Short mmCIF file of C-alpha atoms in Angstrom, two decimals:
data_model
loop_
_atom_site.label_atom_id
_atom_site.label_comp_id
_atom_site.label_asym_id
_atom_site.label_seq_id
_atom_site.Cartn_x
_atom_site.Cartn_y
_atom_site.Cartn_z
CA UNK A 23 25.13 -18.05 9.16
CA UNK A 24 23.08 -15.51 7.10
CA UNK A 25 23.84 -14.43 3.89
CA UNK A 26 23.06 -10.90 4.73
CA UNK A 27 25.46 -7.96 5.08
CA UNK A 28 25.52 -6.26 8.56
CA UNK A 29 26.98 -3.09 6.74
CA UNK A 30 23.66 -3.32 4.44
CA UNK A 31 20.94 -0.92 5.86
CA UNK A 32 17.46 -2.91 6.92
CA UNK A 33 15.73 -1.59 4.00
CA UNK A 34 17.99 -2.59 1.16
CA UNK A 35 17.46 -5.85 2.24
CA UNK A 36 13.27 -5.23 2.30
CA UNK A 37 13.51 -3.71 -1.05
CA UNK A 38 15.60 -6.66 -2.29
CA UNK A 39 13.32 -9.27 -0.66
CA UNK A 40 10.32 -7.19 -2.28
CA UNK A 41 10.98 -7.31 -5.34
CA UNK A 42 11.56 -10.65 -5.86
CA UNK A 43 8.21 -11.07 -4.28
CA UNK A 44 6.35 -8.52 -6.23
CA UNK A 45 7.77 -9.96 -9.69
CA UNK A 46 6.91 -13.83 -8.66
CA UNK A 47 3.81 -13.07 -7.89
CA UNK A 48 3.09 -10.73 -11.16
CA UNK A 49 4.45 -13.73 -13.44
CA UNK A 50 2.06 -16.36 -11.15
CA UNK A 51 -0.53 -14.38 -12.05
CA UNK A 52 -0.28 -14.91 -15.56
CA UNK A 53 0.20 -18.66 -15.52
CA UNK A 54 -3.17 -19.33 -15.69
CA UNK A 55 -3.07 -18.26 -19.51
CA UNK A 56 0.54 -19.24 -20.22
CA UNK A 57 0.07 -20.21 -23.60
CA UNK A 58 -2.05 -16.95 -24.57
CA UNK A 59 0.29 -14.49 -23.48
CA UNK A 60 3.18 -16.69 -24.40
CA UNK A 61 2.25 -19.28 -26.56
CA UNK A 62 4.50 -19.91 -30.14
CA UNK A 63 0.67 -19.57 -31.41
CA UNK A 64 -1.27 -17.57 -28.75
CA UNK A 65 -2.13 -14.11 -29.14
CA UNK A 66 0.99 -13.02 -30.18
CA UNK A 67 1.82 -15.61 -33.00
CA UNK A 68 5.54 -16.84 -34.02
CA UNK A 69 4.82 -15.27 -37.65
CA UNK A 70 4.92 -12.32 -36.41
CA UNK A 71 8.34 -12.19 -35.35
CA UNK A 72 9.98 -13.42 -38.37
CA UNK A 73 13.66 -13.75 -37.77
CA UNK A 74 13.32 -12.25 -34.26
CA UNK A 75 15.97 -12.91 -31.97
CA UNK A 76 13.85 -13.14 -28.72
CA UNK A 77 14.85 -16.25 -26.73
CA UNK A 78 10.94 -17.47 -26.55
CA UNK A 79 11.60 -17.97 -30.52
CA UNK A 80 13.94 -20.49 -30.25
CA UNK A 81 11.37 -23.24 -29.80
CA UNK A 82 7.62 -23.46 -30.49
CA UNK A 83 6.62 -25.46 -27.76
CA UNK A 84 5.05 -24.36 -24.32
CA UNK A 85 7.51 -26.39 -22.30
CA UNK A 86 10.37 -23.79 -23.21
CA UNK A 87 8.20 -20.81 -22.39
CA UNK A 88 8.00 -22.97 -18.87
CA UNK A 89 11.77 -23.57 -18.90
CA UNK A 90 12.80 -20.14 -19.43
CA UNK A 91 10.05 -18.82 -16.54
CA UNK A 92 11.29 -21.70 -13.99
CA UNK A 93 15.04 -19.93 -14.30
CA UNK A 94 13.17 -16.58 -13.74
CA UNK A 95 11.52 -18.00 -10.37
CA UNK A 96 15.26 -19.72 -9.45
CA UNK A 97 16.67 -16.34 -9.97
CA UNK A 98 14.06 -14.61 -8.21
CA UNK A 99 14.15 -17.29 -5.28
CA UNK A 100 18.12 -16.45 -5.09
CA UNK A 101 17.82 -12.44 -5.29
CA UNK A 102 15.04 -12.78 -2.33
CA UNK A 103 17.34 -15.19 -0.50
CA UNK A 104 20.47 -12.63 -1.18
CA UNK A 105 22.66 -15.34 -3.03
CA UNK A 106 22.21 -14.16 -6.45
CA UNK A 107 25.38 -12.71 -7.91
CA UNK A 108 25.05 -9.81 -10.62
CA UNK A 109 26.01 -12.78 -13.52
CA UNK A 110 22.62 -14.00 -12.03
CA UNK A 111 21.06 -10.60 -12.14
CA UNK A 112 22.41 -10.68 -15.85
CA UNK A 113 20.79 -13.68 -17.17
CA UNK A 114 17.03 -12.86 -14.83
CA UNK A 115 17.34 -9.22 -16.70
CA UNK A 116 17.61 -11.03 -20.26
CA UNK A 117 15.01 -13.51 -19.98
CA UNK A 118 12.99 -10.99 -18.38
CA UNK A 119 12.96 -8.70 -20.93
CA UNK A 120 12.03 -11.77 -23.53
CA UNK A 121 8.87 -12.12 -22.03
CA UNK A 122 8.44 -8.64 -21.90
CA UNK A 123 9.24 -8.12 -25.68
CA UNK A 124 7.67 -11.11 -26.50
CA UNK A 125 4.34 -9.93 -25.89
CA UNK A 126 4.27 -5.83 -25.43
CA UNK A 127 0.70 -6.01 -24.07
CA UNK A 128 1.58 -7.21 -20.39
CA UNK A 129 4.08 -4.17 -20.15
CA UNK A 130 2.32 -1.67 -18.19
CA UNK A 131 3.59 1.29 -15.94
CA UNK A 132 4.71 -1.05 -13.17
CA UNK A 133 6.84 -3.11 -15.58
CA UNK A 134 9.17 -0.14 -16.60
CA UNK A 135 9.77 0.93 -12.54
CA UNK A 136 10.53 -2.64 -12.00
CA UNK A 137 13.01 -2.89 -14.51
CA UNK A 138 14.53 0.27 -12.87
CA UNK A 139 14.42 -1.84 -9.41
CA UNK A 140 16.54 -4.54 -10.81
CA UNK A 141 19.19 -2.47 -12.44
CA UNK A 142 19.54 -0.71 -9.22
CA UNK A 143 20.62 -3.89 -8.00
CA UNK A 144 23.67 -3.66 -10.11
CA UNK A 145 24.82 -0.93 -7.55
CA UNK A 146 22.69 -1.96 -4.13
CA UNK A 147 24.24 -4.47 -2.31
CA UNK A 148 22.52 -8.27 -2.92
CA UNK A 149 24.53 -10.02 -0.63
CA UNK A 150 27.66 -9.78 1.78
CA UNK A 151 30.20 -9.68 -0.55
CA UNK A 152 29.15 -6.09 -1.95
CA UNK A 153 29.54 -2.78 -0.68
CA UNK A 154 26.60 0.06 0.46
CA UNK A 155 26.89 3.40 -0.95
CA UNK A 156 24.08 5.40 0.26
CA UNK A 157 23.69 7.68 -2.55
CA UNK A 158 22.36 4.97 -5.04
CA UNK A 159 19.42 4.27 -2.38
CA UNK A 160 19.02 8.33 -2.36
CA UNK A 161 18.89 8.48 -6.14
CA UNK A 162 16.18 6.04 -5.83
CA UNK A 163 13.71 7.91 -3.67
CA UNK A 164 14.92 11.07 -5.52
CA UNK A 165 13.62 9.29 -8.81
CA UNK A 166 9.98 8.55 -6.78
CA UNK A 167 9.84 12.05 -6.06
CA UNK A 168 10.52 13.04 -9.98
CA UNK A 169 7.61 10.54 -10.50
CA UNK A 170 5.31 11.92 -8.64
CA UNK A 171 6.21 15.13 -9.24
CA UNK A 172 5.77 15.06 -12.74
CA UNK A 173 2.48 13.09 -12.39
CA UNK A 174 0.87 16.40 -10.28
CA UNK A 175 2.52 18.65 -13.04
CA UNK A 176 0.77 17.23 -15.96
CA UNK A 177 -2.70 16.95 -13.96
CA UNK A 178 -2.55 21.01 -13.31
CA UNK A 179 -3.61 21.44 -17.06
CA UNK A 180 -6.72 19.03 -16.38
CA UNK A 181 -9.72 21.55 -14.99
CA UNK A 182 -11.16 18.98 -13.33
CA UNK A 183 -8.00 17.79 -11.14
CA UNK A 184 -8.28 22.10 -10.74
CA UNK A 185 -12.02 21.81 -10.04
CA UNK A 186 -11.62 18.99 -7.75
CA UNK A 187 -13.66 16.37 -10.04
CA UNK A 188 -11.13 14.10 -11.84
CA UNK A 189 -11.06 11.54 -8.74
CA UNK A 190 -14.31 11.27 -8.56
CA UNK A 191 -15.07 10.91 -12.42
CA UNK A 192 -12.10 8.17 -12.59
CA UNK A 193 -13.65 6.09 -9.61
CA UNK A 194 -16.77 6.20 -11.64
CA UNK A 195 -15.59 4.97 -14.83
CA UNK A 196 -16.66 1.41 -15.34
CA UNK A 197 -13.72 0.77 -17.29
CA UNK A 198 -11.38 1.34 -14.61
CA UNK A 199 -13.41 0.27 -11.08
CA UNK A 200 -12.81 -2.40 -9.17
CA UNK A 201 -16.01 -2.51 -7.87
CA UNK A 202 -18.33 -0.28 -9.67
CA UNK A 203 -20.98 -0.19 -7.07
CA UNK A 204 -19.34 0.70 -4.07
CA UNK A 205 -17.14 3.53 -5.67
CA UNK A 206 -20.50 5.34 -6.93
CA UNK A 207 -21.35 4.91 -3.57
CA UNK A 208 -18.25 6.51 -1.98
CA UNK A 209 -19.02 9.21 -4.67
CA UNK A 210 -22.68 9.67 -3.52
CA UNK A 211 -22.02 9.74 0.19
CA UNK A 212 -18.66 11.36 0.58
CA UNK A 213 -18.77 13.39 -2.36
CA UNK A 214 -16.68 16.52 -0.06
CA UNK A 215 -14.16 14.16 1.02
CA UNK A 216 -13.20 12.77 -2.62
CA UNK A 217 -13.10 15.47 -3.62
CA UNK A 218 -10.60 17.17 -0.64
CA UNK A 219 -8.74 13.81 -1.47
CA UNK A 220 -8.41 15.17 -4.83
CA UNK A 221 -6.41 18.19 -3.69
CA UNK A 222 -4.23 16.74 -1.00
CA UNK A 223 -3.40 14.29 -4.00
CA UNK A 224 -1.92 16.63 -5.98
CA UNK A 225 -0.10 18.62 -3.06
CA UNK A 226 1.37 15.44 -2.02
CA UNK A 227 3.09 14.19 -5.83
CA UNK A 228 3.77 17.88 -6.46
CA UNK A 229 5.67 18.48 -3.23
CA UNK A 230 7.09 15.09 -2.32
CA UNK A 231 10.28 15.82 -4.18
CA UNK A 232 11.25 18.78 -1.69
CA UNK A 233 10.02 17.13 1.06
CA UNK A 234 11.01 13.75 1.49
CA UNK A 235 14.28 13.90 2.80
CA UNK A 236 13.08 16.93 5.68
CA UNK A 237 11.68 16.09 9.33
CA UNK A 238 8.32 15.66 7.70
CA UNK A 239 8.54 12.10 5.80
CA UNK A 240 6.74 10.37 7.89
CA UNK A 241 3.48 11.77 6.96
CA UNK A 242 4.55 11.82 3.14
CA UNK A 243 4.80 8.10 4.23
CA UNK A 244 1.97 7.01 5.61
CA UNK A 245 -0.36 9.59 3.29
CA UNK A 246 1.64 8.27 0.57
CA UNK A 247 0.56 4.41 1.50
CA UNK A 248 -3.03 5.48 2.48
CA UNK A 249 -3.12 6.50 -1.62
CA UNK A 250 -1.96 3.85 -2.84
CA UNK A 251 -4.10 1.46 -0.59
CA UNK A 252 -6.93 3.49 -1.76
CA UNK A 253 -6.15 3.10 -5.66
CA UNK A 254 -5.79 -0.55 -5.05
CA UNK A 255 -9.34 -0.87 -3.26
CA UNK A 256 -10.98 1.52 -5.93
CA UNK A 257 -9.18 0.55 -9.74
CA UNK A 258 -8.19 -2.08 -11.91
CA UNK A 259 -4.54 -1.24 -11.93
CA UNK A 260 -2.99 -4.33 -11.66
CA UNK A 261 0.07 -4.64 -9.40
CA UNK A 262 1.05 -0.66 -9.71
CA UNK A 263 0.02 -0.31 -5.88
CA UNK A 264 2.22 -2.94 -5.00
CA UNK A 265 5.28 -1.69 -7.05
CA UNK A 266 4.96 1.90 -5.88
CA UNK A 267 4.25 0.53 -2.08
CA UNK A 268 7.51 -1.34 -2.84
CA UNK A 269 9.21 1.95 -3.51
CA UNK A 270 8.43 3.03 -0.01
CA UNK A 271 10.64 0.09 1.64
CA UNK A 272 13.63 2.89 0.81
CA UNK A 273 12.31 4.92 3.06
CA UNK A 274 12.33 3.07 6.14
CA UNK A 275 15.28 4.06 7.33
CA UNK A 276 16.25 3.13 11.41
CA UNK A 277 15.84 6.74 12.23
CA UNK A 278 12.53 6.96 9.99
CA UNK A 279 10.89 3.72 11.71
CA UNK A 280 11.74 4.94 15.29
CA UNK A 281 9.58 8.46 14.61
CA UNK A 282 6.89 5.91 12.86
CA UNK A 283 7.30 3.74 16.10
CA UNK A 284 7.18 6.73 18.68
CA UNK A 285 3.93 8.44 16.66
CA UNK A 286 1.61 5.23 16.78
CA UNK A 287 2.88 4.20 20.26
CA UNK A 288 -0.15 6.29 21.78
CA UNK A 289 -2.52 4.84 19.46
CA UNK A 290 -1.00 1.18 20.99
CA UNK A 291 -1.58 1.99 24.38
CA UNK A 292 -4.76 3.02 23.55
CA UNK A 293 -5.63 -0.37 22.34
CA UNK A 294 -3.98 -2.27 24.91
CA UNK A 295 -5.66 -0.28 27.89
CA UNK A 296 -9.16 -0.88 25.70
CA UNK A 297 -8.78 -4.45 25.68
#
C-alpha cells in the first residue's frame, strides 16, 4: 500500500519528492572534493573552530564527514519516499546545518530557500499520518511572490535594468557565463529581444505577488519557468534554477494543471496530425 496521503494535494507530494532530490543531488555534487570543503584540514581547517560545537568537530577524520552525509542521504531517501517522521526531519535539519556552518562558503542563495523548504515540512504533510492545511502551502507561494517582488524593487534603482541593459551586461560578464561565447552571441544577434526580456523580467517579479493566485497563473507559470530555464542555460548559478523551479511544484494545483493541460492540447494535436 502507499505511504502517501489521499487527503494530501498532488503537489505537496512533488514538492516533498523535490526536494529531497534537489538537496541529494547538490551534496553529490560536492563529493568529488569532500575533503576540501569538509576536510578536519581542508580549506576550512579544525584550528579555526577552536572549541566549536559543530558536529563535523567531533572527529578529524574524513570517514565521519562520510558518516554524518550517509544519514543525510538516509534521511533524504525517507522524506522522498514519505516515511520520514518530523524526529527525522529534526536530526536531517541539524546535520544539515553542520555542513552548512562548517564551511560558510557553499551557502549560497539557494541554501537559505531550502532551509525554508524543509521547515515547511514541519507543517506540510510528509506522510499519511499528518494532516493538510492549505494555508501553509499558500504562505509558501505568497513568500515566492515577496521574493520576487523584492528582487524587481531593488533593480528599479539600477538605470540600466531602467534602460533595458543590465541583462545583457550580466550575460556578458565572463565571471558569471556559462558559456561566454554563445551569450555574446545572443547579445550580438538578438540584442532587441534581451533587451524586451529585460522588461518583461521585471514586470513579472514585480507583479507576481498580486497575481499569482488570479485566473492568470498559468502564464506567470510557464514565463516564470522559461526564466529560470534561461538563467540556467546562460550563468554560473549553481542549483538556484533548480530550487526556484522547485518552488513552482506549489503551484500545480488540479485545477491549475487542467488549464495548463487544456492550453497546450492544440499545440498536441498539432504535433500528432504533423507526424
Amino acid at each position: 500500500m502507499s505511504s502517501e496521503n489521499l487527503d494530501t494535494p498532488n503537489e505537496i507530494i512533488y514538492f516533498r519528492k523535490g526536494l529531497a532530490l534537489v538537496q541529494i543531488f547538490y551534496y553529490i555534487s560536492l563529493f568529488p572534493r569532500m575533503q576540501d570543503f569538509f576536510g578536519a584540514h581542508g580549506w576550512m581547517n579544525r584550528s579555526y573552530w577552536g572549541d566549536s560545537n559543530n558536529l563535523l568537530n567531533v572527529f578529524d577524520g574524513i570517514s565521519w564527514r562520510w558518516f554524518l552525509m550517509a544519514v543525510i542521504f538516509s534521511l533524504l531517501i525517507m522524506l522522498y519516499k514519505g516515511i520520514l517522521n518530523r524526529w527525522g526531519l529534526v536530526v536531517f535539519y541539524v546535520i544539515n546545518l553542520a555542513f552548512y556552518e562548517w564551511n560558510p562558503f557553499i551557502v549560497h542563495e539557494p541554501q537559505p530557500i531550502l532551509n525554508l523548504f524543509f521547515l515547511s515540512f514541519f507543517f506540510l504533510p510528509m506522510n499519511k499520518k499528518h494532516s493538510y492545511d492549505p494555508w501553509f502551502k499558500n504562505s509558501l507561494i505568497v513568500f515566492l511572490g515577496i521574493y520576487y517582488f523584492w528582487a524587481g524593487i531593488k533593480k528599479l534603482p539600477d538605470p540600466n535594468f531602467l534602460n533595458g541593459s543590465a541583462l545583457e551586461y550580466i550575460i556578458s560578464w565572463p565571471i558569471m557565463a556559462k558559456n561566454l561565447s554563445i551569450n555574446l552571441f545572443l547579445v550580438k544577434n538578438f540584442l532587441w529581444t534581451v533587451r524586451l526580456f529585460n522588461y518583461l523580467t521585471l514586470i513579472f517579479e514585480i507583479s507576481f505577488l498580486f497575481l499569482i493566485f488570479t485566473r492568470f497563473r498559468i502564464y506567470y507559470i510557464f514565463f516564470g519557468i522559461f526564466l529560470h530555464a534561461l538563467i540556467y542555460a546562460t550563468l554560473e548559478v549553481g542549483n538556484f534554477s533548480f530550487v526556484m523551479l522547485l518552488w513552482y511544484a506549489l503551484l500545480l494545483d488540479d485545477t491549475t494543471k487542467y488549464k495548463i493541460k487544456d492550453k497546450l492540447a492544440p499545440l498536441y494535436r498539432a504535433r500528432t496530425q504533423a507526424v
